[in-house]
Short mmCIF file of C-alpha atoms in Angstrom, two decimals:
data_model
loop_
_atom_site.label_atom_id
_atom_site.label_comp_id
_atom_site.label_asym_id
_atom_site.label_seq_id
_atom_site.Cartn_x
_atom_site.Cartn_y
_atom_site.Cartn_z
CA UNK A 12 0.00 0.00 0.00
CA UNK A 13 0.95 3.41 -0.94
CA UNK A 14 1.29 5.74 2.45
CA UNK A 15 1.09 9.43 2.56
CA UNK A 16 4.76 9.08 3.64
CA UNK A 17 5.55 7.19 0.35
CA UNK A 18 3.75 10.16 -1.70
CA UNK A 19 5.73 12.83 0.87
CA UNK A 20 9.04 11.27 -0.12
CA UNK A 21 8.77 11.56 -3.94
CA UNK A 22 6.94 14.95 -4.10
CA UNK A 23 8.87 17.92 -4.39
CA UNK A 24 6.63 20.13 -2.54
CA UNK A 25 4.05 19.84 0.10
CA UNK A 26 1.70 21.22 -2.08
CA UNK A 27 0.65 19.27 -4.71
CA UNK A 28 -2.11 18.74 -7.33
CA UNK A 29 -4.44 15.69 -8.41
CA UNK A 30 -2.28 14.37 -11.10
CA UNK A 31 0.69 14.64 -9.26
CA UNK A 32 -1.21 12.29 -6.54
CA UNK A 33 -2.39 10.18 -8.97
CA UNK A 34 0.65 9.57 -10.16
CA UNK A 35 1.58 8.08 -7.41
CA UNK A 36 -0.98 6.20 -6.81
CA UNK A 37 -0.15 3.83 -9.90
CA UNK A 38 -0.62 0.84 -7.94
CA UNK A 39 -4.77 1.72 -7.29
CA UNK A 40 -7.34 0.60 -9.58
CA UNK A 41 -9.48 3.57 -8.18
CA UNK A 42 -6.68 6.41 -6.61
CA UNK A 43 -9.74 8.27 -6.36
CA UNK A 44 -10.96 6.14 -3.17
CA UNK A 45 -7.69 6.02 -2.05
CA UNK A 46 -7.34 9.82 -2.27
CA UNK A 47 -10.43 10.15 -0.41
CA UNK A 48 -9.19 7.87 2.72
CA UNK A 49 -6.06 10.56 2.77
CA UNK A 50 -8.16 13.38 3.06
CA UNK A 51 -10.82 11.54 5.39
CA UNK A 52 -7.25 10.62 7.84
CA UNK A 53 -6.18 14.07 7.31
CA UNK A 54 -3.13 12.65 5.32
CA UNK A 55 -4.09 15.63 2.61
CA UNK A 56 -6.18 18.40 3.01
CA UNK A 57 -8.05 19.62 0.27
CA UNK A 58 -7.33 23.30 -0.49
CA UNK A 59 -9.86 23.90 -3.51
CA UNK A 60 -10.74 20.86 -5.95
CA UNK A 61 -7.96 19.28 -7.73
CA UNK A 62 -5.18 21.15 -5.35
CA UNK A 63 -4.20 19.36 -1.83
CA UNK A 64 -1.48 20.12 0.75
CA UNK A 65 0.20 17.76 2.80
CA UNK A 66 -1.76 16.84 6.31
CA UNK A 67 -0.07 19.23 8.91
CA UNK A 68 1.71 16.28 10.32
CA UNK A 69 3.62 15.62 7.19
CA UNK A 70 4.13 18.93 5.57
CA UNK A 71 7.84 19.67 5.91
CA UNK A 72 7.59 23.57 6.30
CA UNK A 73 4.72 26.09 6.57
CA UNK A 74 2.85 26.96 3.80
CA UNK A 75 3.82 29.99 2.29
CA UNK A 76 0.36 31.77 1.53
CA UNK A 77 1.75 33.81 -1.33
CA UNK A 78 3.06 30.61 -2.92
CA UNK A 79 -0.87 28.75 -2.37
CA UNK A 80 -2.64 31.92 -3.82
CA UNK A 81 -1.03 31.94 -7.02
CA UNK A 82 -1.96 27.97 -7.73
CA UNK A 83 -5.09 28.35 -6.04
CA UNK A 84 -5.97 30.35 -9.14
CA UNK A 85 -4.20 31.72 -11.96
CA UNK A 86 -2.72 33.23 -13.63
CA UNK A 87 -2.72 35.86 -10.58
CA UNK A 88 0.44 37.46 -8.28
CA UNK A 89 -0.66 38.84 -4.67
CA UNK A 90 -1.11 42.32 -4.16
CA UNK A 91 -3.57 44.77 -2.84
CA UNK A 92 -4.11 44.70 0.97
CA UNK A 93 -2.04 41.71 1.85
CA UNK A 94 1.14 42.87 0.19
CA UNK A 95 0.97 46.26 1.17
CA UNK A 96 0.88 45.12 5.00
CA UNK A 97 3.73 41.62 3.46
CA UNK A 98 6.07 45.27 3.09
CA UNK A 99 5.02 47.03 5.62
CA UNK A 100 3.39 49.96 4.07
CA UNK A 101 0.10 49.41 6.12
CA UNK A 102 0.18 48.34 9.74
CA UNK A 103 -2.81 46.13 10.18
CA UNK A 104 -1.82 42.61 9.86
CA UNK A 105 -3.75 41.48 7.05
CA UNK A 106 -5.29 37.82 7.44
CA UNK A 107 -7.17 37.55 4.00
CA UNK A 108 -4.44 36.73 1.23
CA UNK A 109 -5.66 39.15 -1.61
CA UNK A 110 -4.48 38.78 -5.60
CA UNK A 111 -4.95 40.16 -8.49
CA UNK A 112 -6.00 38.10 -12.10
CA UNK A 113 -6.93 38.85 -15.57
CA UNK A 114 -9.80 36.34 -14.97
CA UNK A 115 -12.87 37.06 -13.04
CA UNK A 116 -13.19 37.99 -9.19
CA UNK A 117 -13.11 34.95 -7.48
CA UNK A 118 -13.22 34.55 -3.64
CA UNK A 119 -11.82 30.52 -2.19
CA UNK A 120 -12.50 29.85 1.86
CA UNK A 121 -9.43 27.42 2.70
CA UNK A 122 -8.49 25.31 5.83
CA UNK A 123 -5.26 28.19 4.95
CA UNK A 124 -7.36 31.35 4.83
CA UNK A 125 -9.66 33.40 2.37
CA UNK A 126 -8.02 34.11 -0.82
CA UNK A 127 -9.79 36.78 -2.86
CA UNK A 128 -8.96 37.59 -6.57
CA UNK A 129 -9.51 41.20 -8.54
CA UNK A 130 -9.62 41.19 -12.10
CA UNK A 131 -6.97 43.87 -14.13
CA UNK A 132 -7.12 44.29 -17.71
CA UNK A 133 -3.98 42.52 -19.40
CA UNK A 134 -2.18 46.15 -19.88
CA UNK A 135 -2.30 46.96 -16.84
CA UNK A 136 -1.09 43.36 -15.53
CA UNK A 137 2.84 42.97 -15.92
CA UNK A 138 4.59 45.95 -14.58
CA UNK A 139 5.94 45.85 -11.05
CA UNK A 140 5.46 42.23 -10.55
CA UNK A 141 8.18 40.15 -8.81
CA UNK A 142 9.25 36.57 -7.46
CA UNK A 143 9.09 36.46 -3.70
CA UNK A 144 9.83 33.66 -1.94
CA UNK A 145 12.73 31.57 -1.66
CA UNK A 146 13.77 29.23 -4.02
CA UNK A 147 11.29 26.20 -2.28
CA UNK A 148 8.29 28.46 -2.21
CA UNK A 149 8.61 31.07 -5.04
CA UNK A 150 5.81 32.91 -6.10
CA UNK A 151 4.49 35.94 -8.04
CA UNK A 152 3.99 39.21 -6.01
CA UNK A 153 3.46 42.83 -6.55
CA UNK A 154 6.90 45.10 -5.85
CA UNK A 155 5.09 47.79 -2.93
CA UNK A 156 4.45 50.49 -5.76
CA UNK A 157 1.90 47.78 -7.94
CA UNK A 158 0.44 47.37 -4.72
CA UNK A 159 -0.29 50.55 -3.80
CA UNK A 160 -0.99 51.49 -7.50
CA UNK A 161 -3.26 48.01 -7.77
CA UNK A 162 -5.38 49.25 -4.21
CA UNK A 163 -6.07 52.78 -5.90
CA UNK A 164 -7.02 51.29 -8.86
CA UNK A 165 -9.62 48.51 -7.88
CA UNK A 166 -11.22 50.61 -4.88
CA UNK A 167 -14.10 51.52 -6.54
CA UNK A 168 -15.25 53.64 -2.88
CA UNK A 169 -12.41 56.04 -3.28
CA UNK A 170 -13.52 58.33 -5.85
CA UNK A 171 -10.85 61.39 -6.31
CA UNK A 172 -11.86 64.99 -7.65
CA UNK A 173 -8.74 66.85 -5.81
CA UNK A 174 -4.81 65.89 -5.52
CA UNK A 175 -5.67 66.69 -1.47
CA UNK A 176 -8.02 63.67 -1.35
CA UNK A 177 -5.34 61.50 -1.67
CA UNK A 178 -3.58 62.38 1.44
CA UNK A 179 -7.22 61.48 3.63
CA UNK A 180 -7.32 58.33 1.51
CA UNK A 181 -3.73 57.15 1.96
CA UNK A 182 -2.61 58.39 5.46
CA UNK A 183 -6.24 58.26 7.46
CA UNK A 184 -8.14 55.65 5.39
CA UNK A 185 -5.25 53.21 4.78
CA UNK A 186 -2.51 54.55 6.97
CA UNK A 187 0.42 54.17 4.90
CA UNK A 188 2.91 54.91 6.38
CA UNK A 189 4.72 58.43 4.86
CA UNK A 190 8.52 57.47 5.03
CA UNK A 191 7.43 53.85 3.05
CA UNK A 192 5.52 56.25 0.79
CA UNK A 193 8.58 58.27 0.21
CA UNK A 194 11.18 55.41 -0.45
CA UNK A 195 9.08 53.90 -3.00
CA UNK A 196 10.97 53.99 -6.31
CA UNK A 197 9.61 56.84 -8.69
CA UNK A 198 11.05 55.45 -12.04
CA UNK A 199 9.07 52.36 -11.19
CA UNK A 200 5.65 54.44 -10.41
CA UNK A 201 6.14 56.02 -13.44
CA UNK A 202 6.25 52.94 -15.60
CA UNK A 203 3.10 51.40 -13.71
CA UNK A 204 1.35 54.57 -14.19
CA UNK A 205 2.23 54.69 -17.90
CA UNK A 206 0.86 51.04 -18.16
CA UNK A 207 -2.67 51.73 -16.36
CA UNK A 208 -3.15 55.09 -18.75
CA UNK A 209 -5.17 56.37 -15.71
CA UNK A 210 -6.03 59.89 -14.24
CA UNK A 211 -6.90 58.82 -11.28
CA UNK A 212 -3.12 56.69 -10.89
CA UNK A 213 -1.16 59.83 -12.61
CA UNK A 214 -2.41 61.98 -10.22
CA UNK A 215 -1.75 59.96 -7.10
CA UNK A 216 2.17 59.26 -8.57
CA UNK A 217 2.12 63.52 -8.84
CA UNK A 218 1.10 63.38 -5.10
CA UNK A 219 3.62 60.95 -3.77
CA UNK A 220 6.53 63.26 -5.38
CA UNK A 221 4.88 66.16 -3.80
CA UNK A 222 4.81 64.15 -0.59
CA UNK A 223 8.38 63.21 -1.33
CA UNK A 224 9.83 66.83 -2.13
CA UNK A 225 8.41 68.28 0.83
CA UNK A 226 10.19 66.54 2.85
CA UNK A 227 13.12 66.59 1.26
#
């Protein structure tokens, strides 16, 4: 018989999907049932159909949340809410693991947390996203300026008419923090900005560089 420690030993990574198991289940008329009795044991633990993680007795490090939101679904890189507080920018720790997709919004409850997903056009997409991670968990994430830029963007509540509503917005409503504000990398805002072809994300670039030069 084929033991979650057999299927531990040949997988790569504690996080694995259903025709990696299967695969190793070769031996099983029906690795299905057997698939089933691992997740009834708590052997696996079913993240979303078709994806599983290692029971918590047999996983060999944590699970990197970053690392389960972009298989959970794709393609997608974490940003908004959850990387802004992941740098620092925000100082709420943030508990629901927030991405961003050109597919449709999509919300998963996990045994790991909620993972929500916000669509972006394809344009707007690319710039300023990373690899985080390590080299056992990496995964895609937003660099702190597509964060910020991706929160402005998709939160449809803030509605700007003035350059001085996005100091309430950023330092009272999110509480960014001003000297993270200040250190973020203008050349890189600039090419986000460009990408998103957006008054409402030039203007809040032309704030932080006001921010920036006054207190220089």
């Amino acid at each position: 018989m084929i033991s979650i420690l057999d299927i531990r030993q040949h997988a790569a990574s504690d996080i694995l999907d259903y025709q990696q198991v299967v695969s190793m289940l070769g031996e099983y008329s029906k690795p299905r049932d057997r698939i089933s009795t691992m997740l009834d044991k708590g052997e696996l633990i079913r993240v979303r159909k078709g994806l599983y993680v290692l029971g918590r007795a047999f996983c060999r490090r944590p699970v990197v949340p970053g690392q389960l939101a972009n298989l959970i679904y794709g393609p997608s890189y974490v940003s908004l809410d959850y990387a802004l507080g992941y740098y620092g920018l925000i100082p709420e720790r943030i508990e629901e693991i927030t991405s961003v997709t050109t597919g449709k919004y999509r919300i998963y409850e996990t045994p790991f947390g909620v993972f929500t997903y916000r669509p972006l056009s394809p344009p707007r997409y690319v710039p300023g996203v990373v690899f985080g991670g390590d080299e056992c968990d990496h995964h895609l994430i937003a660099t702190p300026e597509k964060a910020l830029i991706d929160k402005v963007w998709c939160d449809k509540r803030f509605k700007p008419t003035r350059m001085d509503d996005y100091g309430a917005y950023l330092f009272d409503d999110l509480r960014i923090d001003q000297q993270q504000l200040i250190g973020l990398d203008p050349s890189l805002l600039g090419t986000i900005a460009a990408a998103f072809s957006s008054r409402k994300i030039d203007i809040l670039v032309r704030f932080i560089h006001q921010v920036s030069r006054s207190t220089a």
